[in-house]
Short mmCIF file of C-alpha atoms in Angstrom, two decimals:
data_model
loop_
_atom_site.label_atom_id
_atom_site.label_comp_id
_atom_site.label_asym_id
_atom_site.label_seq_id
_atom_site.Cartn_x
_atom_site.Cartn_y
_atom_site.Cartn_z
CA UNK A 888 0.00 0.00 0.00
CA UNK A 889 2.95 2.36 0.61
CA UNK A 890 3.64 3.05 -3.08
CA UNK A 891 0.05 4.13 -3.94
CA UNK A 892 -0.02 6.38 -0.87
CA UNK A 893 3.20 8.10 -1.94
CA UNK A 894 1.81 8.75 -5.45
CA UNK A 895 -1.48 10.03 -3.99
CA UNK A 896 0.23 12.42 -1.60
CA UNK A 897 2.44 13.62 -4.46
CA UNK A 898 -0.63 14.20 -6.65
CA UNK A 899 -2.27 16.28 -3.92
CA UNK A 900 0.94 18.24 -3.43
CA UNK A 901 0.07 20.39 -6.46
CA UNK A 902 -2.29 23.27 -5.54
CA UNK A 903 -4.57 22.97 -8.57
CA UNK A 904 -4.84 19.18 -8.36
CA UNK A 905 -5.69 19.66 -4.69
CA UNK A 906 -8.35 22.23 -5.67
CA UNK A 907 -9.95 19.71 -8.06
CA UNK A 908 -9.90 17.05 -5.34
CA UNK A 909 -11.51 19.45 -2.85
CA UNK A 910 -14.23 20.43 -5.33
CA UNK A 911 -15.09 16.79 -6.06
CA UNK A 912 -15.14 16.03 -2.33
CA UNK A 913 -17.66 18.85 -1.81
CA UNK A 914 -19.77 17.52 -4.67
CA UNK A 915 -19.60 13.85 -3.61
CA UNK A 916 -21.49 11.66 -4.49
CA UNK A 917 -22.13 13.69 -7.67
CA UNK A 918 -20.21 13.15 -10.88
CA UNK A 919 -19.04 16.47 -12.32
CA UNK A 920 -18.24 17.23 -15.96
CA UNK A 921 -14.80 18.46 -16.96
CA UNK A 922 -16.38 21.62 -18.36
CA UNK A 923 -17.99 22.47 -15.03
CA UNK A 924 -14.73 21.86 -13.15
CA UNK A 925 -12.82 24.04 -15.62
CA UNK A 926 -15.34 26.85 -15.27
CA UNK A 927 -15.43 26.67 -11.47
CA UNK A 928 -11.62 26.71 -11.12
CA UNK A 929 -10.88 28.89 -14.17
CA UNK A 930 -8.66 26.27 -15.83
CA UNK A 931 -7.91 25.73 -19.52
CA UNK A 932 -9.24 22.44 -20.92
CA UNK A 933 -5.76 21.11 -21.75
CA UNK A 934 -4.42 22.00 -18.30
CA UNK A 935 -7.43 20.45 -16.56
CA UNK A 936 -7.07 17.26 -18.61
CA UNK A 937 -3.51 16.86 -17.37
CA UNK A 938 -4.52 17.39 -13.74
CA UNK A 939 -7.46 14.98 -13.99
CA UNK A 940 -5.20 12.36 -15.56
CA UNK A 941 -2.74 12.69 -12.68
CA UNK A 942 -5.47 12.29 -10.08
CA UNK A 943 -6.88 9.24 -11.89
CA UNK A 944 -3.45 7.62 -12.18
CA UNK A 945 -3.02 8.11 -8.44
CA UNK A 946 -6.38 6.39 -7.85
CA UNK A 947 -7.98 9.40 -6.16
CA UNK A 948 -10.76 10.01 -8.69
CA UNK A 949 -12.53 7.99 -11.34
CA UNK A 950 -14.13 8.77 -14.67
CA UNK A 951 -17.41 7.72 -16.25
CA UNK A 952 -18.78 8.44 -19.71
CA UNK A 953 -22.37 9.66 -19.97
CA UNK A 954 -23.21 10.02 -23.65
CA UNK A 955 -20.65 12.46 -25.04
CA UNK A 956 -19.68 13.76 -21.58
CA UNK A 957 -16.93 12.58 -19.28
CA UNK A 958 -17.82 13.01 -15.62
CA UNK A 959 -15.55 12.70 -12.61
CA UNK A 960 -16.07 11.67 -9.01
CA UNK A 961 -14.00 10.89 -5.92
CA UNK A 962 -12.84 7.26 -5.81
CA UNK A 963 -14.08 7.09 -2.26
CA UNK A 964 -13.08 3.48 -1.53
CA UNK A 965 -9.46 4.18 -2.46
CA UNK A 966 -9.44 7.52 -0.64
CA UNK A 967 -10.69 5.79 2.50
CA UNK A 968 -8.01 3.11 2.13
CA UNK A 969 -5.41 5.86 1.94
CA UNK A 970 -6.70 7.49 5.12
CA UNK A 971 -6.84 4.07 6.80
CA UNK A 972 -3.22 3.42 5.87
CA UNK A 973 -2.09 6.78 7.27
CA UNK A 974 -4.01 6.21 10.50
CA UNK A 975 -3.16 2.55 11.04
CA UNK A 976 0.43 2.53 9.80
CA UNK A 977 1.76 6.01 10.45
CA UNK A 978 -0.22 6.56 13.66
CA UNK A 979 -0.27 2.91 14.72
CA UNK A 980 -4.03 3.03 15.02
CA UNK A 981 -3.96 5.84 17.61
CA UNK A 982 -6.62 8.36 16.55
CA UNK A 983 -5.67 10.73 19.35
CA UNK A 984 -2.50 11.45 17.31
CA UNK A 985 -4.02 11.90 13.87
CA UNK A 986 -7.63 12.99 14.20
CA UNK A 987 -8.26 16.72 13.67
CA UNK A 988 -8.30 18.77 16.85
CA UNK A 989 -11.59 20.45 15.92
CA UNK A 990 -13.46 17.18 15.35
CA UNK A 991 -14.73 14.61 17.84
CA UNK A 992 -12.77 11.38 17.85
CA UNK A 993 -14.05 9.21 14.98
CA UNK A 994 -13.42 5.98 16.85
CA UNK A 995 -16.20 5.52 19.33
CA UNK A 996 -17.91 8.78 18.38
CA UNK A 997 -21.12 8.96 20.43
CA UNK A 998 -24.44 9.62 18.71
CA UNK A 999 -25.61 13.22 18.44
CA UNK A 1000 -27.64 14.29 21.42
CA UNK A 1001 -31.42 14.55 21.22
CA UNK A 1002 -31.93 18.30 20.99
CA UNK A 1003 -33.00 21.03 18.57
CA UNK A 1004 -30.63 20.93 15.60
CA UNK A 1005 -29.57 23.97 13.58
CA UNK A 1006 -29.58 23.48 9.79
CA UNK A 1007 -28.29 25.85 7.10
CA UNK A 1008 -29.19 25.52 3.40
CA UNK A 1009 -26.90 27.31 0.95
CA UNK A 1010 -27.54 28.28 -2.66
CA UNK A 1011 -25.98 30.89 -4.91
CA UNK A 1012 -28.70 33.51 -4.68
CA UNK A 1013 -30.92 32.43 -1.77
CA UNK A 1014 -33.88 33.23 -3.99
CA UNK A 1015 -35.61 29.86 -4.51
CA UNK A 1016 -34.16 26.44 -3.66
CA UNK A 1017 -32.54 27.31 -0.33
CA UNK A 1018 -35.58 29.40 0.60
CA UNK A 1019 -37.79 26.39 -0.21
CA UNK A 1020 -35.63 24.17 1.99
CA UNK A 1021 -35.70 26.59 4.92
CA UNK A 1022 -39.49 26.92 4.71
CA UNK A 1023 -40.13 23.18 4.31
CA UNK A 1024 -37.93 22.17 7.25
CA UNK A 1025 -39.51 24.82 9.48
CA UNK A 1026 -42.98 23.54 8.54
CA UNK A 1027 -42.17 19.83 8.70
CA UNK A 1028 -40.24 19.71 11.97
CA UNK A 1029 -39.88 23.15 13.48
CA UNK A 1030 -40.05 21.66 16.96
CA UNK A 1031 -36.87 19.64 16.33
CA UNK A 1032 -34.92 21.87 13.93
CA UNK A 1033 -34.01 25.53 13.50
CA UNK A 1034 -33.91 26.22 9.77
CA UNK A 1035 -31.77 28.87 8.07
CA UNK A 1036 -30.82 29.65 4.48
CA UNK A 1037 -28.31 31.89 2.73
CA UNK A 1038 -26.71 32.63 -0.62
CA UNK A 1039 -23.12 33.07 -1.75
CA UNK A 1040 -23.91 36.09 -3.96
CA UNK A 1041 -23.33 39.46 -2.28
CA UNK A 1042 -26.96 40.46 -2.89
CA UNK A 1043 -30.10 38.73 -4.12
CA UNK A 1044 -33.90 38.96 -4.03
CA UNK A 1045 -36.59 36.37 -3.42
CA UNK A 1046 -37.96 34.95 -6.66
CA UNK A 1047 -41.65 35.78 -7.19
CA UNK A 1048 -42.41 32.30 -8.58
CA UNK A 1049 -40.83 30.75 -5.46
CA UNK A 1050 -42.89 32.99 -3.19
CA UNK A 1051 -46.03 32.04 -5.12
CA UNK A 1052 -45.36 28.32 -4.62
CA UNK A 1053 -44.71 28.82 -0.90
CA UNK A 1054 -47.87 30.88 -0.56
CA UNK A 1055 -49.89 28.12 -2.29
CA UNK A 1056 -48.43 25.61 0.21
CA UNK A 1057 -49.52 27.83 3.14
CA UNK A 1058 -46.01 28.73 4.28
CA UNK A 1059 -45.50 31.97 6.15
CA UNK A 1060 -43.57 34.04 3.60
CA UNK A 1061 -43.50 37.16 5.79
CA UNK A 1062 -40.49 35.79 7.70
CA UNK A 1063 -38.42 35.20 4.56
CA UNK A 1064 -35.69 37.37 3.09
CA UNK A 1065 -32.63 36.82 0.90
CA UNK A 1066 -29.43 36.62 2.98
CA UNK A 1067 -25.71 36.26 2.36
CA UNK A 1068 -23.65 33.56 4.09
CA UNK A 1069 -21.57 36.27 5.77
CA UNK A 1070 -24.49 36.79 8.18
CA UNK A 1071 -23.77 33.36 9.62
CA UNK A 1072 -20.00 33.57 9.91
CA UNK A 1073 -19.51 36.01 12.79
CA UNK A 1074 -18.75 35.21 16.41
CA UNK A 1075 -22.40 35.54 17.37
CA UNK A 1076 -23.69 33.37 14.49
CA UNK A 1077 -25.51 30.10 15.22
CA UNK A 1078 -23.35 26.99 15.46
CA UNK A 1079 -24.81 24.67 12.86
CA UNK A 1080 -25.25 20.92 13.16
CA UNK A 1081 -25.90 20.47 9.43
CA UNK A 1082 -24.96 22.50 6.34
CA UNK A 1083 -26.42 21.52 2.95
CA UNK A 1084 -25.67 23.05 -0.45
CA UNK A 1085 -28.67 22.80 -2.77
CA UNK A 1086 -27.14 24.13 -5.99
CA UNK A 1087 -24.03 22.99 -7.85
CA UNK A 1088 -22.49 26.43 -8.22
CA UNK A 1089 -22.53 27.07 -4.47
CA UNK A 1090 -21.02 23.62 -3.84
CA UNK A 1091 -18.25 24.37 -6.35
CA UNK A 1092 -17.24 27.50 -4.45
CA UNK A 1093 -14.71 27.48 -1.64
CA UNK A 1094 -16.52 28.40 1.58
CA UNK A 1095 -14.82 28.94 4.94
CA UNK A 1096 -15.02 25.97 7.27
CA UNK A 1097 -17.88 26.18 9.75
CA UNK A 1098 -17.18 26.24 13.50
CA UNK A 1099 -17.63 22.82 15.03
CA UNK A 1100 -17.41 21.12 11.61
CA UNK A 1101 -21.12 20.33 11.11
CA UNK A 1102 -22.32 17.38 9.06
CA UNK A 1103 -22.43 18.60 5.45
CA UNK A 1104 -23.77 17.26 2.17
CA UNK A 1105 -24.56 18.41 -1.35
CA UNK A 1106 -28.21 18.12 -2.35
CA UNK A 1107 -27.92 19.71 -5.78
CA UNK A 1108 -30.86 19.90 -8.16
CA UNK A 1109 -31.83 21.75 -11.36
CA UNK A 1110 -32.31 25.49 -11.03
CA UNK A 1111 -35.98 26.40 -11.66
CA UNK A 1112 -34.94 30.01 -12.31
CA UNK A 1113 -33.34 28.84 -15.57
CA UNK A 1114 -36.70 27.72 -16.99
CA UNK A 1115 -37.35 30.12 -19.87
CA UNK A 1116 -40.73 28.89 -21.12
CA UNK A 1117 -44.19 30.21 -20.41
CA UNK A 1118 -45.28 31.29 -16.94
CA UNK A 1119 -47.04 27.92 -16.58
CA UNK A 1120 -43.81 26.08 -17.45
CA UNK A 1121 -41.84 28.24 -15.04
CA UNK A 1122 -44.35 27.58 -12.28
CA UNK A 1123 -44.09 23.84 -12.90
CA UNK A 1124 -40.28 24.00 -12.64
CA UNK A 1125 -40.58 25.68 -9.24
CA UNK A 1126 -43.21 23.15 -8.13
CA UNK A 1127 -40.84 20.32 -9.04
CA UNK A 1128 -37.94 21.89 -7.16
CA UNK A 1129 -40.19 22.30 -4.12
CA UNK A 1130 -41.35 18.67 -4.40
CA UNK A 1131 -37.81 17.32 -4.66
CA UNK A 1132 -36.69 19.23 -1.59
CA UNK A 1133 -39.82 18.28 0.35
CA UNK A 1134 -39.10 14.58 -0.33
CA UNK A 1135 -35.50 14.86 0.83
CA UNK A 1136 -36.29 16.92 3.90
CA UNK A 1137 -39.06 14.56 5.00
CA UNK A 1138 -36.59 11.68 4.69
CA UNK A 1139 -34.00 13.72 6.59
CA UNK A 1140 -36.36 14.50 9.47
CA UNK A 1141 -37.25 10.80 9.68
CA UNK A 1142 -33.61 9.85 10.40
CA UNK A 1143 -32.95 8.65 13.98
CA UNK A 1144 -30.36 11.41 14.40
CA UNK A 1145 -29.90 11.05 18.14
CA UNK A 1146 -29.06 7.35 17.81
CA UNK A 1147 -26.59 7.60 14.89
CA UNK A 1148 -22.86 8.22 15.19
CA UNK A 1149 -21.20 10.81 12.95
CA UNK A 1150 -20.08 8.35 10.26
CA UNK A 1151 -23.52 6.73 9.96
CA UNK A 1152 -25.23 10.10 9.89
CA UNK A 1153 -22.89 11.43 7.19
CA UNK A 1154 -23.58 8.35 5.09
CA UNK A 1155 -27.32 8.80 5.55
CA UNK A 1156 -27.38 12.44 4.42
CA UNK A 1157 -25.13 11.59 1.45
CA UNK A 1158 -27.59 8.87 0.45
CA UNK A 1159 -30.42 11.42 0.41
CA UNK A 1160 -28.57 13.28 -2.36
CA UNK A 1161 -29.19 10.31 -4.64
CA UNK A 1162 -32.95 10.72 -4.45
CA UNK A 1163 -34.54 11.72 -7.75
CA UNK A 1164 -35.83 15.13 -8.73
CA UNK A 1165 -39.28 14.29 -7.39
CA UNK A 1166 -42.73 15.37 -8.53
CA UNK A 1167 -44.71 18.48 -7.81
CA UNK A 1168 -45.81 18.46 -4.19
#
């Protein structure tokens, strides 16, 4: 195992290869096209191809063809084997030496306590999908969760089609406003238990690490704002986005959070990302 680990550490020693690896880790379990990676990291196609090839040769990522597109994802089994090797061989199986100071010990991590959990949903503009998620979680399980949402753009406005859908579903839209993530990064900001990105662009961006390292996952889905048909077609796109998020959030609130350890809980929220786009709710 030592030789693959050396090549993997060498591959990650290059800043742009490391940036690609970090992006794909944020998007896991998604597969991301080369074009999207190039756009997110501002890389030329030929340069990106070389970096992707190096990461694949090291066994850190894999490639899959979908029609005419090549899509890339973290080779999670091999990445885990690499971490296992570093922990078990270099640290002699002593997690107190190698586990991050800011995280609870992975070995023997106790389940999360049974309390009110704080959840943040992030999108680019905080105008539709993240606002849907905040409203749905508050409605579905407001006694167990505190729901928040924010966008990565400096300024945004709530989308009128999104507000119309929420109004039809009897959500209280008077409490909603578009917010930037900077509101939740000060010393007095809530300490989140969960942080979910609900659009690909926000997940592609480098965000500061959150205090306490909350459980995070990417729940990306198509942007209803991009629907350019009739008003009826636009409304249907927003209804579908709402339905997809409602399905995921209902499944999320049904998880036995207080009885799951961190690893099991992370796996569970990652699995929810594989749920389909859903139907209008």
